[in-house]
Amino acid sequence: DTNTLTENSPVFTKIFTECGFEEHDMTDFDPAAVRVFLTLLADKKMEDIEPGMFREVHKMAVTFKVDWLRQDCARWMEKRIIAAGGDNLEKFTYCFEESYYALKRLEIRVFMEFFKDNHGLSYEITNADMIDSPQYNFMMQYLKDFDKMDKEMICPLL
């Protein structure tokens, strides 16, 4: 339904109304994520989505300038970042990787800043207590293969 799309997005308004197209190719996005995106637009709310869908849904919200969905995605990610504390390395790593993706691919700094602010990550280990912290463990686990990873991935932590 193009009405749902144009009501939510100035980009879709331009595509369908101003340019007169009757459809838009969404093959650049994961088909399952497109279905979730369209459902969210129809419902006009995002209560929760699977972590595996977040990146694509957020990318579509940014690409198509769906402001309310971008804000809901930001709140969703902030909740995950806060909950990523403790010893759950998988959640911690997920939040870092999504924050890094948003920074590098979408030029959105807020997730990485929020991640750093909430988890006290720094390039300096200045306190002996830090060595047993989840932050230190994350950094040591994440950076164990530093020589094999994209060197830019560490820069947001500095």
mmCIF file with all atom_site columns, C-alpha atoms in Angstrom:
data_model
loop_
_atom_site.group_PDB
_atom_site.id
_atom_site.type_symbol
_atom_site.label_atom_id
_atom_site.label_alt_id
_atom_site.label_comp_id
_atom_site.label_asym_id
_atom_site.label_entity_id
_atom_site.label_seq_id
_atom_site.pdbx_PDB_ins_code
_atom_site.Cartn_x
_atom_site.Cartn_y
_atom_site.Cartn_z
_atom_site.occupancy
_atom_site.B_iso_or_equiv
_atom_site.pdbx_formal_charge
_atom_site.auth_seq_id
_atom_site.auth_comp_id
_atom_site.auth_asym_id
_atom_site.auth_atom_id
_atom_site.pdbx_PDB_model_num
ATOM 1   C CA . ASP A 1 1   ? 0.000  0.000   0.000   1.00 0.00 ? 1   ASP A CA 1
ATOM 2   C CA . THR A 1 2   ? 1.685  3.185   -1.179  1.00 0.00 ? 2   THR A CA 1
ATOM 3   C CA . ASN A 1 3   ? -0.408 5.315   1.210   1.00 0.00 ? 3   ASN A CA 1
ATOM 4   C CA . THR A 1 4   ? 1.247  3.682   4.203   1.00 0.00 ? 4   THR A CA 1
ATOM 5   C CA . LEU A 1 5   ? 4.651  4.313   2.663   1.00 0.00 ? 5   LEU A CA 1
ATOM 6   C CA . THR A 1 6   ? 4.004  7.940   1.745   1.00 0.00 ? 6   THR A CA 1
ATOM 7   C CA . GLU A 1 7   ? 2.428  8.723   5.139   1.00 0.00 ? 7   GLU A CA 1
ATOM 8   C CA . ASN A 1 8   ? 5.627  7.620   6.873   1.00 0.00 ? 8   ASN A CA 1
ATOM 9   C CA . SER A 1 9   ? 8.411  8.653   4.518   1.00 0.00 ? 9   SER A CA 1
ATOM 10  C CA . PRO A 1 10  ? 9.275  11.769  2.526   1.00 0.00 ? 10  PRO A CA 1
ATOM 11  C CA . VAL A 1 11  ? 11.461 9.564   0.333   1.00 0.00 ? 11  VAL A CA 1
ATOM 12  C CA . PHE A 1 12  ? 8.530  7.335   -0.591  1.00 0.00 ? 12  PHE A CA 1
ATOM 13  C CA . THR A 1 13  ? 6.402  10.451  -1.103  1.00 0.00 ? 13  THR A CA 1
ATOM 14  C CA . LYS A 1 14  ? 8.917  11.665  -3.653  1.00 0.00 ? 14  LYS A CA 1
ATOM 15  C CA . ILE A 1 15  ? 9.142  8.248   -5.351  1.00 0.00 ? 15  ILE A CA 1
ATOM 16  C CA . PHE A 1 16  ? 5.402  7.619   -5.631  1.00 0.00 ? 16  PHE A CA 1
ATOM 17  C CA . THR A 1 17  ? 3.802  11.054  -5.657  1.00 0.00 ? 17  THR A CA 1
ATOM 18  C CA . GLU A 1 18  ? 6.301  13.417  -7.187  1.00 0.00 ? 18  GLU A CA 1
ATOM 19  C CA . CYS A 1 19  ? 8.057  10.996  -9.540  1.00 0.00 ? 19  CYS A CA 1
ATOM 20  C CA . GLY A 1 20  ? 4.934  8.986   -10.327 1.00 0.00 ? 20  GLY A CA 1
ATOM 21  C CA . PHE A 1 21  ? 6.414  5.509   -9.854  1.00 0.00 ? 21  PHE A CA 1
ATOM 22  C CA . GLU A 1 22  ? 3.952  2.752   -9.017  1.00 0.00 ? 22  GLU A CA 1
ATOM 23  C CA . GLU A 1 23  ? 6.438  0.512   -7.236  1.00 0.00 ? 23  GLU A CA 1
ATOM 24  C CA . HIS A 1 24  ? 9.926  0.628   -5.737  1.00 0.00 ? 24  HIS A CA 1
ATOM 25  C CA . ASP A 1 25  ? 12.572 -2.090  -5.839  1.00 0.00 ? 25  ASP A CA 1
ATOM 26  C CA . MET A 1 26  ? 13.601 -3.137  -2.300  1.00 0.00 ? 26  MET A CA 1
ATOM 27  C CA . THR A 1 27  ? 15.988 -5.928  -3.337  1.00 0.00 ? 27  THR A CA 1
ATOM 28  C CA . ASP A 1 28  ? 18.890 -4.142  -1.632  1.00 0.00 ? 28  ASP A CA 1
ATOM 29  C CA . PHE A 1 29  ? 17.359 -5.218  1.681   1.00 0.00 ? 29  PHE A CA 1
ATOM 30  C CA . ASP A 1 30  ? 16.709 -8.597  3.244   1.00 0.00 ? 30  ASP A CA 1
ATOM 31  C CA . PRO A 1 31  ? 13.169 -9.731  2.242   1.00 0.00 ? 31  PRO A CA 1
ATOM 32  C CA . ALA A 1 32  ? 12.260 -10.752 5.801   1.00 0.00 ? 32  ALA A CA 1
ATOM 33  C CA . ALA A 1 33  ? 13.397 -7.354  7.096   1.00 0.00 ? 33  ALA A CA 1
ATOM 34  C CA . VAL A 1 34  ? 11.340 -5.606  4.398   1.00 0.00 ? 34  VAL A CA 1
ATOM 35  C CA . ARG A 1 35  ? 8.247  -7.465  5.628   1.00 0.00 ? 35  ARG A CA 1
ATOM 36  C CA . VAL A 1 36  ? 9.007  -6.398  9.207   1.00 0.00 ? 36  VAL A CA 1
ATOM 37  C CA . PHE A 1 37  ? 9.611  -2.816  8.028   1.00 0.00 ? 37  PHE A CA 1
ATOM 38  C CA . LEU A 1 38  ? 6.283  -2.699  6.169   1.00 0.00 ? 38  LEU A CA 1
ATOM 39  C CA . THR A 1 39  ? 4.455  -4.141  9.185   1.00 0.00 ? 39  THR A CA 1
ATOM 40  C CA . LEU A 1 40  ? 6.031  -1.522  11.446  1.00 0.00 ? 40  LEU A CA 1
ATOM 41  C CA . LEU A 1 41  ? 4.981  1.255   9.063   1.00 0.00 ? 41  LEU A CA 1
ATOM 42  C CA . ALA A 1 42  ? 1.414  -0.044  8.980   1.00 0.00 ? 42  ALA A CA 1
ATOM 43  C CA . ASP A 1 43  ? 1.280  -0.384  12.795  1.00 0.00 ? 43  ASP A CA 1
ATOM 44  C CA . LYS A 1 44  ? 3.093  2.944   13.320  1.00 0.00 ? 44  LYS A CA 1
ATOM 45  C CA . LYS A 1 45  ? 4.956  1.548   16.309  1.00 0.00 ? 45  LYS A CA 1
ATOM 46  C CA . MET A 1 46  ? 7.913  -0.634  17.128  1.00 0.00 ? 46  MET A CA 1
ATOM 47  C CA . GLU A 1 47  ? 7.605  -2.509  20.371  1.00 0.00 ? 47  GLU A CA 1
ATOM 48  C CA . ASP A 1 48  ? 10.293 -5.084  19.781  1.00 0.00 ? 48  ASP A CA 1
ATOM 49  C CA . ILE A 1 49  ? 12.085 -6.775  16.931  1.00 0.00 ? 49  ILE A CA 1
ATOM 50  C CA . GLU A 1 50  ? 14.537 -9.627  16.750  1.00 0.00 ? 50  GLU A CA 1
ATOM 51  C CA . PRO A 1 51  ? 18.166 -8.506  17.070  1.00 0.00 ? 51  PRO A CA 1
ATOM 52  C CA . GLY A 1 52  ? 18.887 -10.106 13.690  1.00 0.00 ? 52  GLY A CA 1
ATOM 53  C CA . MET A 1 53  ? 16.362 -7.769  12.039  1.00 0.00 ? 53  MET A CA 1
ATOM 54  C CA . PHE A 1 54  ? 17.543 -4.582  13.714  1.00 0.00 ? 54  PHE A CA 1
ATOM 55  C CA . ARG A 1 55  ? 20.337 -3.597  11.317  1.00 0.00 ? 55  ARG A CA 1
ATOM 56  C CA . GLU A 1 56  ? 18.193 -3.896  8.185   1.00 0.00 ? 56  GLU A CA 1
ATOM 57  C CA . VAL A 1 57  ? 15.129 -2.238  9.716   1.00 0.00 ? 57  VAL A CA 1
ATOM 58  C CA . HIS A 1 58  ? 17.244 0.604   11.069  1.00 0.00 ? 58  HIS A CA 1
ATOM 59  C CA . LYS A 1 59  ? 19.006 0.962   7.711   1.00 0.00 ? 59  LYS A CA 1
ATOM 60  C CA . MET A 1 60  ? 15.632 1.235   5.949   1.00 0.00 ? 60  MET A CA 1
ATOM 61  C CA . ALA A 1 61  ? 14.386 3.762   8.524   1.00 0.00 ? 61  ALA A CA 1
ATOM 62  C CA . VAL A 1 62  ? 17.470 5.892   7.822   1.00 0.00 ? 62  VAL A CA 1
ATOM 63  C CA . THR A 1 63  ? 17.425 5.386   4.044   1.00 0.00 ? 63  THR A CA 1
ATOM 64  C CA . PHE A 1 64  ? 13.747 6.256   3.685   1.00 0.00 ? 64  PHE A CA 1
ATOM 65  C CA . LYS A 1 65  ? 13.820 8.950   6.410   1.00 0.00 ? 65  LYS A CA 1
ATOM 66  C CA . VAL A 1 66  ? 11.146 7.415   8.614   1.00 0.00 ? 66  VAL A CA 1
ATOM 67  C CA . ASP A 1 67  ? 11.840 9.666   11.600  1.00 0.00 ? 67  ASP A CA 1
ATOM 68  C CA . TRP A 1 68  ? 9.584  7.998   14.166  1.00 0.00 ? 68  TRP A CA 1
ATOM 69  C CA . LEU A 1 69  ? 11.082 4.589   13.317  1.00 0.00 ? 69  LEU A CA 1
ATOM 70  C CA . ARG A 1 70  ? 14.642 5.928   13.520  1.00 0.00 ? 70  ARG A CA 1
ATOM 71  C CA . GLN A 1 71  ? 13.812 7.228   17.004  1.00 0.00 ? 71  GLN A CA 1
ATOM 72  C CA . ASP A 1 72  ? 12.229 3.911   18.011  1.00 0.00 ? 72  ASP A CA 1
ATOM 73  C CA . CYS A 1 73  ? 15.309 2.089   16.691  1.00 0.00 ? 73  CYS A CA 1
ATOM 74  C CA . ALA A 1 74  ? 17.535 4.383   18.754  1.00 0.00 ? 74  ALA A CA 1
ATOM 75  C CA . ARG A 1 75  ? 15.515 3.636   21.897  1.00 0.00 ? 75  ARG A CA 1
ATOM 76  C CA . TRP A 1 76  ? 15.588 -0.084  21.097  1.00 0.00 ? 76  TRP A CA 1
ATOM 77  C CA . MET A 1 77  ? 19.381 -0.025  20.732  1.00 0.00 ? 77  MET A CA 1
ATOM 78  C CA . GLU A 1 78  ? 19.863 2.086   23.868  1.00 0.00 ? 78  GLU A CA 1
ATOM 79  C CA . LYS A 1 79  ? 17.926 -0.522  25.876  1.00 0.00 ? 79  LYS A CA 1
ATOM 80  C CA . ARG A 1 80  ? 20.140 -3.281  24.440  1.00 0.00 ? 80  ARG A CA 1
ATOM 81  C CA . ILE A 1 81  ? 23.309 -1.318  25.191  1.00 0.00 ? 81  ILE A CA 1
ATOM 82  C CA . ILE A 1 82  ? 22.244 -0.764  28.802  1.00 0.00 ? 82  ILE A CA 1
ATOM 83  C CA . ALA A 1 83  ? 21.278 -4.439  29.179  1.00 0.00 ? 83  ALA A CA 1
ATOM 84  C CA . ALA A 1 84  ? 24.595 -5.563  27.661  1.00 0.00 ? 84  ALA A CA 1
ATOM 85  C CA . GLY A 1 85  ? 26.446 -4.958  30.914  1.00 0.00 ? 85  GLY A CA 1
ATOM 86  C CA . GLY A 1 86  ? 27.627 -7.784  33.071  1.00 0.00 ? 86  GLY A CA 1
ATOM 87  C CA . ASP A 1 87  ? 29.305 -10.894 31.812  1.00 0.00 ? 87  ASP A CA 1
ATOM 88  C CA . ASN A 1 88  ? 27.299 -11.519 28.646  1.00 0.00 ? 88  ASN A CA 1
ATOM 89  C CA . LEU A 1 89  ? 30.019 -11.131 26.038  1.00 0.00 ? 89  LEU A CA 1
ATOM 90  C CA . GLU A 1 90  ? 27.650 -12.062 23.195  1.00 0.00 ? 90  GLU A CA 1
ATOM 91  C CA . LYS A 1 91  ? 25.232 -9.184  23.941  1.00 0.00 ? 91  LYS A CA 1
ATOM 92  C CA . PHE A 1 92  ? 28.105 -6.806  24.585  1.00 0.00 ? 92  PHE A CA 1
ATOM 93  C CA . THR A 1 93  ? 29.722 -7.701  21.248  1.00 0.00 ? 93  THR A CA 1
ATOM 94  C CA . TYR A 1 94  ? 26.400 -7.461  19.388  1.00 0.00 ? 94  TYR A CA 1
ATOM 95  C CA . CYS A 1 95  ? 25.828 -3.935  20.698  1.00 0.00 ? 95  CYS A CA 1
ATOM 96  C CA . PHE A 1 96  ? 29.355 -2.882  19.817  1.00 0.00 ? 96  PHE A CA 1
ATOM 97  C CA . GLU A 1 97  ? 29.123 -4.282  16.294  1.00 0.00 ? 97  GLU A CA 1
ATOM 98  C CA . GLU A 1 98  ? 25.748 -2.651  15.628  1.00 0.00 ? 98  GLU A CA 1
ATOM 99  C CA . SER A 1 99  ? 27.032 0.638   17.043  1.00 0.00 ? 99  SER A CA 1
ATOM 100 C CA . TYR A 1 100 ? 30.111 0.401   14.862  1.00 0.00 ? 100 TYR A CA 1
ATOM 101 C CA . TYR A 1 101 ? 28.022 -0.424  11.785  1.00 0.00 ? 101 TYR A CA 1
ATOM 102 C CA . ALA A 1 102 ? 25.804 2.616   12.402  1.00 0.00 ? 102 ALA A CA 1
ATOM 103 C CA . LEU A 1 103 ? 28.890 4.788   12.775  1.00 0.00 ? 103 LEU A CA 1
ATOM 104 C CA . LYS A 1 104 ? 30.764 3.563   9.710   1.00 0.00 ? 104 LYS A CA 1
ATOM 105 C CA . ARG A 1 105 ? 27.970 2.798   7.253   1.00 0.00 ? 105 ARG A CA 1
ATOM 106 C CA . LEU A 1 106 ? 25.212 5.203   8.259   1.00 0.00 ? 106 LEU A CA 1
ATOM 107 C CA . GLU A 1 107 ? 27.377 7.933   9.839   1.00 0.00 ? 107 GLU A CA 1
ATOM 108 C CA . ILE A 1 108 ? 25.347 7.779   13.044  1.00 0.00 ? 108 ILE A CA 1
ATOM 109 C CA . ARG A 1 109 ? 27.562 8.375   16.089  1.00 0.00 ? 109 ARG A CA 1
ATOM 110 C CA . VAL A 1 110 ? 24.945 8.276   18.834  1.00 0.00 ? 110 VAL A CA 1
ATOM 111 C CA . PHE A 1 111 ? 25.005 4.485   19.354  1.00 0.00 ? 111 PHE A CA 1
ATOM 112 C CA . MET A 1 112 ? 28.790 4.344   19.723  1.00 0.00 ? 112 MET A CA 1
ATOM 113 C CA . GLU A 1 113 ? 28.794 7.348   22.059  1.00 0.00 ? 113 GLU A CA 1
ATOM 114 C CA . PHE A 1 114 ? 26.031 5.779   24.143  1.00 0.00 ? 114 PHE A CA 1
ATOM 115 C CA . PHE A 1 115 ? 27.914 2.467   24.166  1.00 0.00 ? 115 PHE A CA 1
ATOM 116 C CA . LYS A 1 116 ? 31.131 4.126   25.369  1.00 0.00 ? 116 LYS A CA 1
ATOM 117 C CA . ASP A 1 117 ? 29.324 6.255   27.956  1.00 0.00 ? 117 ASP A CA 1
ATOM 118 C CA . ASN A 1 118 ? 27.413 3.309   29.406  1.00 0.00 ? 118 ASN A CA 1
ATOM 119 C CA . HIS A 1 119 ? 30.258 0.850   29.515  1.00 0.00 ? 119 HIS A CA 1
ATOM 120 C CA . GLY A 1 120 ? 33.218 3.041   30.415  1.00 0.00 ? 120 GLY A CA 1
ATOM 121 C CA . LEU A 1 121 ? 35.345 1.843   27.532  1.00 0.00 ? 121 LEU A CA 1
ATOM 122 C CA . SER A 1 122 ? 38.611 3.606   27.090  1.00 0.00 ? 122 SER A CA 1
ATOM 123 C CA . TYR A 1 123 ? 41.882 2.832   25.424  1.00 0.00 ? 123 TYR A CA 1
ATOM 124 C CA . GLU A 1 124 ? 43.644 3.236   28.775  1.00 0.00 ? 124 GLU A CA 1
ATOM 125 C CA . ILE A 1 125 ? 43.511 0.651   31.519  1.00 0.00 ? 125 ILE A CA 1
ATOM 126 C CA . THR A 1 126 ? 44.359 2.925   34.448  1.00 0.00 ? 126 THR A CA 1
ATOM 127 C CA . ASN A 1 127 ? 42.804 1.098   37.348  1.00 0.00 ? 127 ASN A CA 1
ATOM 128 C CA . ALA A 1 128 ? 43.719 -2.349  38.624  1.00 0.00 ? 128 ALA A CA 1
ATOM 129 C CA . ASP A 1 129 ? 39.995 -3.029  39.239  1.00 0.00 ? 129 ASP A CA 1
ATOM 130 C CA . MET A 1 130 ? 39.384 -2.613  35.520  1.00 0.00 ? 130 MET A CA 1
ATOM 131 C CA . ILE A 1 131 ? 41.320 -5.801  34.728  1.00 0.00 ? 131 ILE A CA 1
ATOM 132 C CA . ASP A 1 132 ? 38.537 -8.015  36.109  1.00 0.00 ? 132 ASP A CA 1
ATOM 133 C CA . SER A 1 133 ? 35.708 -5.929  34.652  1.00 0.00 ? 133 SER A CA 1
ATOM 134 C CA . PRO A 1 134 ? 33.332 -6.971  31.862  1.00 0.00 ? 134 PRO A CA 1
ATOM 135 C CA . GLN A 1 135 ? 34.654 -4.035  29.813  1.00 0.00 ? 135 GLN A CA 1
ATOM 136 C CA . TYR A 1 136 ? 38.218 -5.303  30.012  1.00 0.00 ? 136 TYR A CA 1
ATOM 137 C CA . ASN A 1 137 ? 37.121 -8.864  29.240  1.00 0.00 ? 137 ASN A CA 1
ATOM 138 C CA . PHE A 1 138 ? 35.162 -7.604  26.228  1.00 0.00 ? 138 PHE A CA 1
ATOM 139 C CA . MET A 1 139 ? 38.135 -5.662  24.930  1.00 0.00 ? 139 MET A CA 1
ATOM 140 C CA . MET A 1 140 ? 40.526 -8.594  25.383  1.00 0.00 ? 140 MET A CA 1
ATOM 141 C CA . GLN A 1 141 ? 38.104 -11.065 23.751  1.00 0.00 ? 141 GLN A CA 1
ATOM 142 C CA . TYR A 1 142 ? 37.139 -8.709  20.943  1.00 0.00 ? 142 TYR A CA 1
ATOM 143 C CA . LEU A 1 143 ? 40.694 -7.675  20.215  1.00 0.00 ? 143 LEU A CA 1
ATOM 144 C CA . LYS A 1 144 ? 42.362 -11.091 20.486  1.00 0.00 ? 144 LYS A CA 1
ATOM 145 C CA . ASP A 1 145 ? 42.506 -11.329 16.680  1.00 0.00 ? 145 ASP A CA 1
ATOM 146 C CA . PHE A 1 146 ? 43.307 -7.652  16.214  1.00 0.00 ? 146 PHE A CA 1
ATOM 147 C CA . ASP A 1 147 ? 45.861 -8.353  13.491  1.00 0.00 ? 147 ASP A CA 1
ATOM 148 C CA . LYS A 1 148 ? 43.100 -10.027 11.409  1.00 0.00 ? 148 LYS A CA 1
ATOM 149 C CA . MET A 1 149 ? 40.336 -7.442  11.863  1.00 0.00 ? 149 MET A CA 1
ATOM 150 C CA . ASP A 1 150 ? 39.497 -4.163  10.209  1.00 0.00 ? 150 ASP A CA 1
ATOM 151 C CA . LYS A 1 151 ? 41.886 -1.735  11.927  1.00 0.00 ? 151 LYS A CA 1
ATOM 152 C CA . GLU A 1 152 ? 39.220 0.982   11.940  1.00 0.00 ? 152 GLU A CA 1
ATOM 153 C CA . MET A 1 153 ? 37.029 -1.020  14.305  1.00 0.00 ? 153 MET A CA 1
ATOM 154 C CA . ILE A 1 154 ? 39.127 -0.004  17.302  1.00 0.00 ? 154 ILE A CA 1
ATOM 155 C CA . CYS A 1 155 ? 39.064 3.746   16.537  1.00 0.00 ? 155 CYS A CA 1
ATOM 156 C CA . PRO A 1 156 ? 35.564 4.393   17.924  1.00 0.00 ? 156 PRO A CA 1
ATOM 157 C CA . LEU A 1 157 ? 36.729 3.139   21.303  1.00 0.00 ? 157 LEU A CA 1
ATOM 158 C CA . LEU A 1 158 ? 39.478 5.716   21.527  1.00 0.00 ? 158 LEU A CA 1
#
